[in-house]
Amino acid sequence: MFKTFATAALAACTVTVAQADLIISEIVDATLPGGLPKYVEITNTGSSPVDLSNFSLANFSNGSSTSGFGSTALSGTLAAGDSYVASYEGGDSAGTGQFFDTYGFDPDDFSFGSFFNGDDVLILFDDTGYPGGGAAVDLADIVDVFGVLGTDGTGEPWEYTDGYAFRNPNVLSGSSTFSLSEWTFSGPNGLETGDDVTELALILAETTPGTHNFIPEPASLALLAGGLVVAGLRRRSA
């Protein structure tokens, strides 16, 4: 289910890759049984829909500069302003799993394994040259990156173990260079209380999978005025 910042009838728009404005917008490594929910959110900040089959997501663990699992292809079409949620629970199906139990709806993608932790680097790739993703990820094709490649995040300012990180609303474009100033972090154990009941309440208060608050550029605002319905901003501030 794609949940939106804004919705519109965009049937006349062409799905595009060349100017796709995709960003990694939220990362959560939560604390309910199994260390879940665990997910990565990707948002289309542009004014045209994007064919996600041209993109893939990979994690780089323990300071490695290579992805042991390769990249995993995304799927579907992501409308302007919408967000896509890739769950790292592994093996779940519709209506089951900790993500569903927590938020009451399914993530967009169940195909990701349960193999990232709060010290991992995550990279979004443009797979136009090799659709489907795979082990042969090319660092020249980075669309966006979270974390410093080749660095174990433990003890780093961007560590999100048992916590979260979300992109600040003024960030509209991805980058191959990670910048701390573009993110807000809970810090390690930001979702840890030692009690599942209070942790659930904290997770629901601090994380919003599928809904990313961003500030569109003026051209996008004009498009919104021409027919989009603004859904509402996230309650929390950067």
GROMACS .gro file of C-alpha atoms in nm:
model
  238
    1MET     CA    1   0.000   0.000   0.000
    2PHE     CA    2   0.143   0.333  -0.106
    3LYS     CA    3   0.049   0.599   0.153
    4THR     CA    4   0.074   0.953   0.028
    5PHE     CA    5   0.179   1.302   0.124
    6ALA     CA    6  -0.033   1.414  -0.171
    7THR     CA    7  -0.256   1.235  -0.421
    8ALA     CA    8  -0.371   1.324  -0.770
    9ALA     CA    9  -0.495   1.201  -1.105
   10LEU     CA   10  -0.163   1.178  -1.285
   11ALA     CA   11  -0.259   0.933  -1.558
   12ALA     CA   12  -0.134   1.167  -1.830
   13CYS     CA   13   0.218   1.179  -1.684
   14THR     CA   14   0.492   0.957  -1.822
   15VAL     CA   15   0.670   0.725  -1.583
   16THR     CA   16   1.027   0.847  -1.576
   17VAL     CA   17   1.369   0.736  -1.462
   18ALA     CA   18   1.602   1.004  -1.598
   19GLN     CA   19   1.485   1.270  -1.352
   20ALA     CA   20   1.355   1.044  -1.079
   21ASP     CA   21   1.365   1.226  -0.746
   22LEU     CA   22   1.391   0.929  -0.512
   23ILE     CA   23   1.532   0.957  -0.163
   24ILE     CA   24   1.576   0.724   0.132
   25SER     CA   25   1.338   0.897   0.371
   26GLU     CA   26   1.315   0.684   0.685
   27ILE     CA   27   1.497   0.388   0.843
   28VAL     CA   28   1.369   0.198   1.145
   29ASP     CA   29   1.534  -0.076   1.351
   30ALA     CA   30   1.271  -0.124   1.619
   31THR     CA   31   1.255  -0.320   1.942
   32LEU     CA   32   0.948  -0.543   1.946
   33PRO     CA   33   0.996  -0.924   1.942
   34GLY     CA   34   1.265  -1.023   1.694
   35GLY     CA   35   1.402  -0.668   1.684
   36LEU     CA   36   1.109  -0.567   1.465
   37PRO     CA   37   0.956  -0.390   1.281
   38LYS     CA   38   1.257  -0.318   1.063
   39TYR     CA   39   1.212  -0.124   0.739
   40VAL     CA   40   1.342   0.130   0.489
   41GLU     CA   41   1.115   0.393   0.336
   42ILE     CA   42   1.178   0.550  -0.006
   43THR     CA   43   0.993   0.864  -0.122
   44ASN     CA   44   0.935   1.016  -0.465
   45THR     CA   45   0.980   1.391  -0.409
   46GLY     CA   46   0.936   1.474  -0.778
   47SER     CA   47   0.631   1.569  -0.982
   48SER     CA   48   0.614   1.257  -1.201
   49PRO     CA   49   0.557   0.888  -1.121
   50VAL     CA   50   0.862   0.661  -1.114
   51ASP     CA   51   0.900   0.303  -1.238
   52LEU     CA   52   1.061   0.139  -0.935
   53SER     CA   53   1.168  -0.170  -1.129
   54ASN     CA   54   1.465   0.039  -1.245
   55PHE     CA   55   1.593   0.070  -0.886
   56SER     CA   56   1.724  -0.157  -0.613
   57LEU     CA   57   1.822  -0.135  -0.247
   58ALA     CA   58   2.127  -0.288  -0.077
   59ASN     CA   59   2.272  -0.293   0.273
   60PHE     CA   60   2.642  -0.298   0.360
   61SER     CA   61   2.711  -0.461   0.697
   62ASN     CA   62   2.982  -0.424   0.959
   63GLY     CA   63   3.184  -0.162   0.778
   64SER     CA   64   3.206  -0.358   0.453
   65SER     CA   65   3.239  -0.181   0.119
   66THR     CA   66   3.067  -0.472  -0.057
   67SER     CA   67   2.713  -0.597  -0.014
   68GLY     CA   68   2.712  -0.963   0.086
   69PHE     CA   69   2.354  -1.006  -0.029
   70GLY     CA   70   2.372  -0.793  -0.344
   71SER     CA   71   2.090  -0.550  -0.414
   72THR     CA   72   1.720  -0.631  -0.412
   73ALA     CA   73   1.503  -0.490  -0.690
   74LEU     CA   74   1.206  -0.271  -0.609
   75SER     CA   75   0.876  -0.307  -0.794
   76GLY     CA   76   0.569  -0.113  -0.898
   77THR     CA   77   0.512   0.251  -0.986
   78LEU     CA   78   0.557   0.518  -0.721
   79ALA     CA   79   0.339   0.825  -0.772
   80ALA     CA   80   0.461   1.179  -0.711
   81GLY     CA   81   0.472   1.245  -0.337
   82ASP     CA   82   0.422   0.881  -0.241
   83SER     CA   83   0.642   0.661  -0.025
   84TYR     CA   84   0.739   0.295  -0.063
   85VAL     CA   85   0.813   0.072   0.237
   86ALA     CA   86   1.052  -0.223   0.216
   87SER     CA   87   1.020  -0.445   0.523
   88TYR     CA   88   1.319  -0.644   0.648
   89GLU     CA   89   1.127  -0.914   0.835
   90GLY     CA   90   1.178  -1.197   0.589
   91GLY     CA   91   0.916  -1.451   0.484
   92ASP     CA   92   0.604  -1.261   0.584
   93SER     CA   93   0.291  -1.234   0.373
   94ALA     CA   94  -0.009  -1.002   0.357
   95GLY     CA   95  -0.180  -0.953   0.690
   96THR     CA   96   0.094  -1.121   0.894
   97GLY     CA   97   0.417  -1.026   1.069
   98GLN     CA   98   0.531  -0.768   1.321
   99PHE     CA   99   0.505  -0.478   1.077
  100PHE     CA  100   0.136  -0.551   1.016
  101ASP     CA  101   0.071  -0.612   1.385
  102THR     CA  102   0.233  -0.278   1.471
  103TYR     CA  103   0.090  -0.046   1.207
  104GLY     CA  104  -0.226  -0.225   1.092
  105PHE     CA  105  -0.129  -0.233   0.723
  106ASP     CA  106   0.122  -0.418   0.508
  107PRO     CA  107   0.453  -0.284   0.376
  108ASP     CA  108   0.488  -0.252  -0.001
  109ASP     CA  109   0.758  -0.516  -0.027
  110PHE     CA  110   0.808  -0.842   0.166
  111SER     CA  111   1.102  -0.966  -0.043
  112PHE     CA  112   1.379  -0.823   0.173
  113GLY     CA  113   1.545  -1.059   0.420
  114SER     CA  114   1.594  -0.995   0.790
  115PHE     CA  115   1.952  -0.887   0.744
  116PHE     CA  116   2.014  -0.529   0.842
  117ASN     CA  117   2.102  -0.380   1.178
  118GLY     CA  118   2.135  -0.030   1.313
  119ASP     CA  119   2.501   0.003   1.216
  120ASP     CA  120   2.457  -0.082   0.844
  121VAL     CA  121   2.493   0.144   0.542
  122LEU     CA  122   2.196   0.144   0.303
  123ILE     CA  123   2.221   0.244  -0.064
  124LEU     CA  124   1.957   0.302  -0.330
  125PHE     CA  125   2.081   0.216  -0.682
  126ASP     CA  126   1.972   0.306  -1.034
  127ASP     CA  127   1.951  -0.034  -1.208
  128THR     CA  128   1.868   0.098  -1.555
  129GLY     CA  129   2.169  -0.086  -1.699
  130TYR     CA  130   2.101  -0.415  -1.519
  131PRO     CA  131   1.733  -0.440  -1.420
  132GLY     CA  132   1.646  -0.675  -1.138
  133GLY     CA  133   1.928  -0.588  -0.903
  134GLY     CA  134   2.187  -0.844  -0.802
  135ALA     CA  135   2.530  -0.890  -0.655
  136ALA     CA  136   2.703  -0.680  -0.922
  137VAL     CA  137   2.607  -0.345  -0.771
  138ASP     CA  138   2.793  -0.053  -0.926
  139LEU     CA  139   2.882   0.230  -0.690
  140ALA     CA  140   2.874   0.465  -0.990
  141ASP     CA  141   2.496   0.413  -0.998
  142ILE     CA  142   2.417   0.535  -0.646
  143VAL     CA  143   2.096   0.736  -0.625
  144ASP     CA  144   2.106   0.790  -0.250
  145VAL     CA  145   2.303   0.664   0.050
  146PHE     CA  146   2.254   0.644   0.424
  147GLY     CA  147   2.571   0.605   0.628
  148VAL     CA  148   2.939   0.616   0.542
  149LEU     CA  149   3.039   0.330   0.312
  150GLY     CA  150   3.326   0.127   0.457
  151THR     CA  151   3.245   0.240   0.814
  152ASP     CA  152   3.074   0.034   1.082
  153GLY     CA  153   2.802   0.259   1.222
  154THR     CA  154   2.845   0.146   1.582
  155GLY     CA  155   2.927   0.455   1.785
  156GLU     CA  156   2.889   0.684   1.485
  157PRO     CA  157   2.651   0.984   1.493
  158TRP     CA  158   2.429   0.808   1.240
  159GLU     CA  159   2.389   0.481   1.432
  160TYR     CA  160   2.022   0.379   1.452
  161THR     CA  161   2.040   0.054   1.654
  162ASP     CA  162   1.703   0.004   1.826
  163GLY     CA  163   1.604   0.342   1.689
  164TYR     CA  164   1.529   0.537   1.374
  165ALA     CA  165   1.643   0.808   1.137
  166PHE     CA  166   1.430   1.021   0.907
  167ARG     CA  167   1.512   1.266   0.629
  168ASN     CA  168   1.456   1.632   0.698
  169PRO     CA  169   1.168   1.795   0.506
  170ASN     CA  170   1.388   2.031   0.302
  171VAL     CA  171   1.580   1.744   0.137
  172LEU     CA  172   1.439   1.673  -0.209
  173SER     CA  173   1.724   1.495  -0.387
  174GLY     CA  174   1.937   1.191  -0.319
  175SER     CA  175   2.314   1.202  -0.304
  176SER     CA  176   2.608   0.962  -0.330
  177THR     CA  177   2.763   1.147  -0.035
  178PHE     CA  178   2.610   1.102   0.309
  179SER     CA  179   2.539   1.422   0.503
  180LEU     CA  180   2.446   1.418   0.871
  181SER     CA  181   2.276   1.756   0.835
  182GLU     CA  182   2.007   1.605   0.611
  183TRP     CA  183   1.881   1.368   0.881
  184THR     CA  184   1.718   1.359   1.222
  185PHE     CA  185   1.825   1.068   1.444
  186SER     CA  186   1.680   0.906   1.753
  187GLY     CA  187   2.024   0.780   1.852
  188PRO     CA  188   2.092   0.423   1.967
  189ASN     CA  189   1.815   0.277   2.186
  190GLY     CA  190   1.583   0.559   2.087
  191LEU     CA  191   1.293   0.311   2.078
  192GLU     CA  192   1.407   0.097   2.370
  193THR     CA  193   1.216   0.110   2.700
  194GLY     CA  194   1.244  -0.249   2.822
  195ASP     CA  195   0.871  -0.308   2.798
  196ASP     CA  196   0.684  -0.410   2.480
  197VAL     CA  197   0.372  -0.212   2.567
  198THR     CA  198   0.549   0.120   2.610
  199GLU     CA  199   0.780   0.043   2.318
  200LEU     CA  200   0.481  -0.009   2.091
  201ALA     CA  201   0.337   0.327   2.194
  202LEU     CA  202   0.674   0.494   2.134
  203ILE     CA  203   0.717   0.331   1.792
  204LEU     CA  204   0.372   0.447   1.684
  205ALA     CA  205   0.446   0.799   1.806
  206GLU     CA  206   0.790   0.834   1.647
  207THR     CA  207   0.773   0.639   1.320
  208THR     CA  208   0.540   0.685   1.022
  209PRO     CA  209   0.609   0.430   0.746
  210GLY     CA  210   0.460   0.527   0.410
  211THR     CA  211   0.412   0.897   0.491
  212HIS     CA  212   0.704   1.135   0.452
  213ASN     CA  213   0.681   1.507   0.512
  214PHE     CA  214   0.878   1.714   0.261
  215ILE     CA  215   0.862   2.068   0.126
  216PRO     CA  216   0.804   2.064  -0.252
  217GLU     CA  217   0.988   2.301  -0.483
  218PRO     CA  218   0.781   2.592  -0.629
  219ALA     CA  219   0.709   2.404  -0.953
  220SER     CA  220   0.571   2.113  -0.755
  221LEU     CA  221   0.361   2.349  -0.545
  222ALA     CA  222   0.204   2.483  -0.864
  223LEU     CA  223   0.119   2.128  -0.966
  224LEU     CA  224  -0.035   2.066  -0.628
  225ALA     CA  225  -0.253   2.374  -0.670
  226GLY     CA  226  -0.362   2.245  -1.010
  227GLY     CA  227  -0.521   1.932  -0.878
  228LEU     CA  228  -0.345   1.764  -0.589
  229VAL     CA  229  -0.494   1.727  -0.246
  230VAL     CA  230  -0.246   1.787   0.030
  231ALA     CA  231  -0.287   1.507   0.281
  232GLY     CA  232  -0.107   1.656   0.578
  233LEU     CA  233   0.234   1.673   0.731
  234ARG     CA  234   0.388   1.434   0.975
  235ARG     CA  235   0.327   1.538   1.330
  236ARG     CA  236   0.688   1.541   1.431
  237SER     CA  237   0.933   1.814   1.328
  238ALA     CA  238   1.292   1.794   1.211
   0.00000   0.00000   0.00000
